[in-house]
Steps between C-alpha positions, in 0.01 A plus 500: 500500500642837395590742778315832453716811463573705810435820305288527184433819305262526206485817289556721804470873426517816708476870417586824679283752320622501141810295578488124433721363779424132427387375162371140468760344730476120511731239653507215754746443784551140605487400866847519655638721225707818541350727236630844408328808362777692324446845360601867518314754708165557331501154345201383704659272758407716800137522389490123447654443843237720664216323323631160614539633855132614489602866539355593159175367353484261207354727233498247217609140461554244775768420757520211745754432774517165680171415331313806631355767275657841569183690410247255642671393824771752595493402869590141417779627274641712784506199731684294238771752411790668672603843376826691534486850357789706371432771760602393853215401732698433817475707818866585549455587867380148577715191519502230233288270719253777585445578132429134430266465799288794385481350152402162645217657698357647177455144374355371825816317608594482867645275768719203416411503130615860466821444695589189300449670166701805602784281630503291180505801268768680697715185484446449126577863426808505728344761728471305827783693664338833404150433629537746789669772292310806390438498126671839462830335600484242219662522157280540193540132415394388846200733497396349167516153652276613786253633239493160332455326835193718560355387170557133582365486856155373400654236269371636168486289186613791280758766589492831310822705511518852356860589408637288788862602442433875512773669703698180564871454437612211275573269795158557654333446163680168461390389847140602427481294182666204665224505761225532237635188327508322837146612575375365168677168554400443864156657530386480136401867513433666167691827468417788266761777481491837328838635395677735262837332560624266225723291727210450742274392215759238403436323832131438427367171364293690243441861405236723352655812347259794503516819299230766494243271650551200273697177530766507230678176597429199720720202586809386687804728486677249274201474266473876473869551427506222241200658326723790398737271315870530430709793617402864549701779342452860612637755253539874548571763238425863409221410256334178617215502246739544208730234646208260533409555134855435386536188714179362350623571146846353558420196715121450467479525880215674684602729787265635764526865604507524880557853623814633333636152425435210265438146620555183294424139595730261320643150525881514515481869571878531526530430125257779415674731747829474307322551168319809626817658636678436170210629289418819697817607685415870498131465583506270801602666825466187713370146472429252782435127481331290766278202567128579537385629838152555639535865404566386141175303521321816616649706216417233241135486613440872555740689275634715783734472795382392841487853642409694185176697526420338835292723720466437872187298553472602862499871415226442244293313755554779752376753247192290434440457869521875561213557260273249670 
């Protein structure tokens, strides 16, 4: 018997006034999967996160988490999910244990059950020796771990993390992702992560890449990179459009204009690199060769760089909210 998906979206759409923040978003997340939503600011990932967390209404389409309908049974969804937001939610004047106790009380936990869960989470997150420390004395990485512990106290089936590595140094980010992998393996918790960091996206089992409210790519990191094919050459010159025309005439190769540069996907790209340098020595200022990255996937699917034309989604939502 097939296991139902932990998260299922069907043609989900959301608007802020005239702005289409989500446009027919559909995908499934398997139980026990670490799934990433990768996109620039304004791509739609924050809106999608808020809809899944029941903070925004489902305007059109359907979303289910842990088998519960987000629009039809939001209370059941809230009981089944844990949420860690990008903005800190800890009371820094309280200790680690006090923060967790207050969170436990919100879910009706008390007594031995509460103490056991707090002890277990502090141990798993390597925070046992800091339980009596005020949160304000902790590093950013440790505070992030306390945030995640809060989201796991009621043993959710799905954990939603909004930019979990925000403000963390590389070592703390590594520790965080090591724990997420451990959590998935030991507790079979499904994890959905929003991120704008390429290296963080590489750690996910699968990804949905969003741009301007639409999914432009979906798959494992390896599948997405291999979809680009070959090598990627990035060429810069004074007159990119003219250079693109001449390259097409000389080598019958299509180049994609991305900002002030040209981009070419090509098997055995190093051979073409030598030929281009020989053919246009005075017109090429620089040329770079590399294997496809997730950013190359984004460029190939959208025609622009990851940060080009990206407007802050949160500022747009604030503007909408101020009119309401």
